[in-house]
Structure formats: structure tokens, C-alpha cells
Coordinates of C-alpha atoms and ligand atoms in Angstrom, one line a residue:
X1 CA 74.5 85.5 299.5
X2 CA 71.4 83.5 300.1
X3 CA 70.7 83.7 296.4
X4 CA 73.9 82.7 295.8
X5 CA 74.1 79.5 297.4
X6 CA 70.4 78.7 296.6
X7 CA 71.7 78.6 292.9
X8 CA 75.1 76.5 293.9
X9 CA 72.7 73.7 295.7
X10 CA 70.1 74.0 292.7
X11 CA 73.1 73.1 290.0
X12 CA 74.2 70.6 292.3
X13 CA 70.8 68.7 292.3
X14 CA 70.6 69.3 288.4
X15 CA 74.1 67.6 288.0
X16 CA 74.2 64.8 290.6
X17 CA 72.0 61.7 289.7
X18 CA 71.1 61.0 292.9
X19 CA 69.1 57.3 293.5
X20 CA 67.4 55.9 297.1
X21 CA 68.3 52.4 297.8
X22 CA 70.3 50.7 300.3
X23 CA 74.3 50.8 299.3
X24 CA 77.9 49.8 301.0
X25 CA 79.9 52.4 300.4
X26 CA 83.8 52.9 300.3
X27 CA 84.0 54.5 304.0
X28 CA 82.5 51.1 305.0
X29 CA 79.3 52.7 305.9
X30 CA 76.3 51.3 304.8
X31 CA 74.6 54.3 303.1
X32 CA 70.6 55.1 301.9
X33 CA 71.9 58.1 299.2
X34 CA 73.8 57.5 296.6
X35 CA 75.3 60.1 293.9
X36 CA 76.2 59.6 290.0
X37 CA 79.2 61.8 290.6
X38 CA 80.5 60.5 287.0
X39 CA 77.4 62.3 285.8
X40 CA 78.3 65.4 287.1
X41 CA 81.7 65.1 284.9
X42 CA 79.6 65.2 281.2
X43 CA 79.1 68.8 281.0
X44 CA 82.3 70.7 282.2
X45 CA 80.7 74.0 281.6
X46 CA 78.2 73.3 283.5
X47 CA 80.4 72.7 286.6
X48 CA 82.4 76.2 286.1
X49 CA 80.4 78.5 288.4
X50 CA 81.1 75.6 290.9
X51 CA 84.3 76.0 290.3
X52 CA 84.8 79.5 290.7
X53 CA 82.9 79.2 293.6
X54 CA 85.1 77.2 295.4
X55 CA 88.2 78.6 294.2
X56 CA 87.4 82.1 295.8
X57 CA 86.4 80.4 299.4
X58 CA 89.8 79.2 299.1
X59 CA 91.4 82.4 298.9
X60 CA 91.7 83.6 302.5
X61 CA 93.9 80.1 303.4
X62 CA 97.1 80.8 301.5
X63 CA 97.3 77.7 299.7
X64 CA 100.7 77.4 297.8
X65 CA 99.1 74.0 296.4
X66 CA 95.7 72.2 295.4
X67 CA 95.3 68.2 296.1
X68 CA 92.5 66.2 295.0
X69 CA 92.1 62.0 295.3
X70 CA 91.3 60.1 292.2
X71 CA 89.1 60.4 290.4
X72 CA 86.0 62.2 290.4
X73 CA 87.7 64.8 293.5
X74 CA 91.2 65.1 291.4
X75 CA 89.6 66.3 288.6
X76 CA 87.6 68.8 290.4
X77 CA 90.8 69.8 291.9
X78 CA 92.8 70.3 289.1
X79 CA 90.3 72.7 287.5
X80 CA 90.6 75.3 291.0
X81 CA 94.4 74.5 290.6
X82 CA 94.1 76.2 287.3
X83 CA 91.8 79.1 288.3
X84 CA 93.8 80.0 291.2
X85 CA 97.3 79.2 289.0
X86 CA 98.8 76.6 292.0
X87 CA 100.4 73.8 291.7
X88 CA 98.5 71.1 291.3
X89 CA 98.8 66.6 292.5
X90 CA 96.5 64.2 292.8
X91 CA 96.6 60.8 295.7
X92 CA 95.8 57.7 294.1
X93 CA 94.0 54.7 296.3
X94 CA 96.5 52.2 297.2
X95 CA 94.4 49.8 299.3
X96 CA 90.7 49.3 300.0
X97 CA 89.0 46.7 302.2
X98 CA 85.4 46.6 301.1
X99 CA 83.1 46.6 303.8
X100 CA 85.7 48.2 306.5
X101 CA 85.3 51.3 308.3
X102 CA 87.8 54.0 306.6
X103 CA 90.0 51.1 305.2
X104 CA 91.0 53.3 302.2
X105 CA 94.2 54.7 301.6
X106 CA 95.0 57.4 299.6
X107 CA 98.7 58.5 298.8
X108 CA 100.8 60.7 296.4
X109 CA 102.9 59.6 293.8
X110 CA 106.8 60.3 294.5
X111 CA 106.6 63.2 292.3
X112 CA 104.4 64.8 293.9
X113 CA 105.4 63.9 297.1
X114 CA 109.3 65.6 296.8
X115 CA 107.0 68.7 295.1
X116 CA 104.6 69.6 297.3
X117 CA 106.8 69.0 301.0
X118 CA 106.6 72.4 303.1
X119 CA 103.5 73.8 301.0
X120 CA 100.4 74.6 302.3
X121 CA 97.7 72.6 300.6
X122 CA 94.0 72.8 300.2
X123 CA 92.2 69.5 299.8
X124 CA 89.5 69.5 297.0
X125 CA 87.1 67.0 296.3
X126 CA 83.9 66.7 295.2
X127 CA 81.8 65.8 297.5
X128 CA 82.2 64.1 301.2
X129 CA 80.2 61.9 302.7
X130 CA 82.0 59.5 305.7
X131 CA 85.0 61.9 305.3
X132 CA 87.2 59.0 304.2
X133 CA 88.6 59.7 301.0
X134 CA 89.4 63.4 302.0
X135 CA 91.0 62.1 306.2
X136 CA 92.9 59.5 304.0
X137 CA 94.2 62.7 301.4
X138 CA 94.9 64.9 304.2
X139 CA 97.1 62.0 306.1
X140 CA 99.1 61.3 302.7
X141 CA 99.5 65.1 302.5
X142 CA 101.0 64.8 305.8
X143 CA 103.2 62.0 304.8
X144 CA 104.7 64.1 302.0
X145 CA 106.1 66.8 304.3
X146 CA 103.0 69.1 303.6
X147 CA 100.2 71.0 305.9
X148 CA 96.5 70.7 304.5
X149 CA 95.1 74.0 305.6
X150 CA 91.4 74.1 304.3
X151 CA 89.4 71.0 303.0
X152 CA 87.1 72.1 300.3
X153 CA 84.2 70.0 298.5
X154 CA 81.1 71.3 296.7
X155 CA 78.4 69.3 298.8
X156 CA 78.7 67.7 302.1
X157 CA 76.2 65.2 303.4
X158 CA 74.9 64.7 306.2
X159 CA 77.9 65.2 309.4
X160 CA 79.6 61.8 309.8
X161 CA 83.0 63.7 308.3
X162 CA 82.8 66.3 311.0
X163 CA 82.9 63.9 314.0
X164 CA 86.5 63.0 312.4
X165 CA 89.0 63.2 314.9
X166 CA 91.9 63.9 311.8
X167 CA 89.6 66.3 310.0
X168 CA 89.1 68.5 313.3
X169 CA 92.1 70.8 312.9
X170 CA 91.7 71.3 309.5
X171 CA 89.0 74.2 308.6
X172 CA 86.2 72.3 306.2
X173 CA 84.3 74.6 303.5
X174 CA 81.6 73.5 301.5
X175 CA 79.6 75.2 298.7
X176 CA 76.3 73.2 300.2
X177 CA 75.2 71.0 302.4
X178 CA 72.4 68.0 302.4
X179 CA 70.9 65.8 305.3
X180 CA 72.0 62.1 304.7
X181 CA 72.3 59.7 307.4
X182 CA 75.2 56.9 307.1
X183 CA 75.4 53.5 309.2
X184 CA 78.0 51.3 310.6
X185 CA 77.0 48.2 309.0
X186 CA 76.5 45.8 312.9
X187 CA 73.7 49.1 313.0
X188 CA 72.0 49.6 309.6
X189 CA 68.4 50.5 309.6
X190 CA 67.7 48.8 306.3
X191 CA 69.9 45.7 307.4
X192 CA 67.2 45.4 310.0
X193 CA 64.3 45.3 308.0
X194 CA 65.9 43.1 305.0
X195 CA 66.6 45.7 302.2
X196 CA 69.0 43.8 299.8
X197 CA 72.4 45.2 299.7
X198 CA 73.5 46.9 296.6
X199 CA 77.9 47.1 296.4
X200 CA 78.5 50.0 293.9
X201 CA 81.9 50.3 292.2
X202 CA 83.7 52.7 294.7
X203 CA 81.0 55.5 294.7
X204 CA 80.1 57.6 297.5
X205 CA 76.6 58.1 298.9
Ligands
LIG1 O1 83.6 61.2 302.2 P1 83.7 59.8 301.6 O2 82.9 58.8 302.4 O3 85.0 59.4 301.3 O4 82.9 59.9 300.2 C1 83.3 60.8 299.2 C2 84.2 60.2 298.2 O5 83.5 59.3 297.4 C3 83.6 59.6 296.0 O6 84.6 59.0 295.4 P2 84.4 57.5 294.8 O7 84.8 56.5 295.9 O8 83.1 57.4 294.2 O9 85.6 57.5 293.8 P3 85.7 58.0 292.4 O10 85.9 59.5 292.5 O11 86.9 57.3 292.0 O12 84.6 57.6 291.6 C4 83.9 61.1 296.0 O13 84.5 61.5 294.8 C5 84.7 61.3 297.2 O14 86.1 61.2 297.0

């Protein structure tokens, strides 16, 4: 088992271009780690044992249906969909205030939404980091008549997600997990001592 997860955390690091710097991220959390998880989309072979990996921790939850949120998380999702032959939907972002603690929102399309009421769903994404994207899923699940049962990701950093109050009911399982440390921007670190602000495009730290 140890071996096991010793290789999932070693594929992560080989996929992930990860860069130190000083970064706002979409939770509204200013952030010292942040992940190229576009990079991790270029070799889709290379993500399969990931993928199988996470399928089978989802088995004991009896998911009748996978979610995922745009973009790099959906497309994670739709692959354990299709190992574990569920149905499958995706949220889309609706609204993001830059800068704002958990300001995005996440919801389904109609479709979806008439689909998926009664099921119970198991929330993919890639990785989380503040927990926002994933709280924001699980709430739009809600929204559409539907229970998330299991939140699944391949890496979590650091434990900001765990300390939210709409996550706490809702069993997390992770393939590994890293140290990172996030700020509220009024108490950033690197604020303090002047480290210039970078504003990626909507990536996670
Ligand atoms: O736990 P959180 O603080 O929400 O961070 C994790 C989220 O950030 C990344 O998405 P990103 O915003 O980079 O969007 P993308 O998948 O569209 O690139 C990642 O795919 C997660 O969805």
C-alpha cells in the first residue's frame, strides 16, 4: 500500500509543473504554490493509473453518477465516469469575483440538472487546494436535486478545504496529499514583505 501510493505521489510530481512565487488564486486566497494542471492533461496515458486509482476508492460509495467542474477536474472526471460506466456531467463557472474569498460559482447545465436529480454523485476533480471549486460543485449538485456522497481528487494541498463547513459531511478521498499553506489576502506573508503579486488565469495553487 505504501508502495502504492509512493508511486501515485511520484507520477503526480512528474506530471504537475509546479513553480514558487507569490499568486492570487481563484478561492481568493493568496497562495505560494502553484500547479501547471494543463500540463498534466498532455500525456493521457500517463494519467491512467491515476485514474484507475481513483476510480476503485470510489467503489465502496455507490455512486450512480460522476461530476467534475470545468475544466481541468471535468475532464478528469469524465475518464472515472468511463471506467466505472456511470453517468457522467460536468458544472460550468458562472461567476467569479477575483480577489474574493470562495466567490466562484459552479452550476450544472439544465441537462444535466433534470439527469442527475435523486442520484448519488461522487465529486472528481483534480486537485483541491482552498476547496472552492469542489464546495461550489457539491452546492450546484445539491441544487439539482442530487446528494454528493464522496469528493474525490488526486492531490490535496495543504488543509484549508477540510476546515469547510459545506465539505464536512461529505467523505473526501485523495490519492495524495502535500503541505501548502494558503492566505487570506488582509494576512499574506509575502504581502508583508513586498513579493509582487502574480494573477494567473484561474489556476489553482
Ligand atoms: O480547491 P480550489 O481552491 O478550488 O482549487 C482547485 C481548483 O483549481 C483548479 O482549477 P482552475 O481554477 O485552475 O480551473 P481550470 O480547471 O479551468 O484550469 C483545479 O482544477 C480545481 O478545480
Amino acid at each position: 500500500m505504501r508502495d502504492t501510493i509512493a508511486l501515485m505521489d511520484d507520477t503526480l510530481r512528474e506530471l504537475l509543473a509546479a513553480r514558487d512565487g507569490h499568486f492570487l488564486l481563484e478561492s481568493g486566497h493568496h497562495g505560494h504554490l502553484l500547479l501547471d494542471l494543463d500540463a498534466m492533461l498532455w500525456r493521457p496515458a500517463a494519467l491512467e493509473p491515476l485514474v484507475l486509482a481513483l476510480s476503485d476508492s470510489l467503489t465502496a460509495y455507490n455512486v450512480e453518477a460522476v461530476v467534475g467542474p470545468l475544466v481541468g477536474g471535468a475532464l478528469l472526471a469524465y475518464r472515472v465516469a468511463e471506467r466505472l460506466a456511470l453517468p457522467f456531467a460536468y458544472a460550468e463557472r458562472v461567476a467569479y469575483a477575483p480577489g474574493q474569498l470562495y466567490s466562484a460559482r459552479y452550476r450544472l447545465p439544465q441537462a444535466f440538472s433534470a439527469l442527475i436529480s435523486g442520484r448519488r454523485v461522487a465529486i472528481v476533480d483534480d486537485v483541491i487546494n482552498a476547496g472552492s471549486a469542489v464546495c461550489s460543485t457539491a452546492a450546484a449538485v445539491r441544487a439539482s436535486g442530487a446528494e454528493p456522497v464522496v469528493i474525490a481528487a488526486l492531490l490535496q494541498l495543504g488543509e484549508t478545504a477540510l476546515r469547510q463547513q459545506s465539505l464536512a459531511s461529505v467523505p473526501l478521498t485523495t490519492l495524495a496529499s502535500w503541505p501548502n499553506t494558503l492566505w487570506e489576502p488582509q494576512e499574506c506573508r509575502l504581502c508583508t514583505v513586498g513579493v509582487p503579486l502574480e494573477q494567473p488565469i484561474l489556476s489553482c495553487g
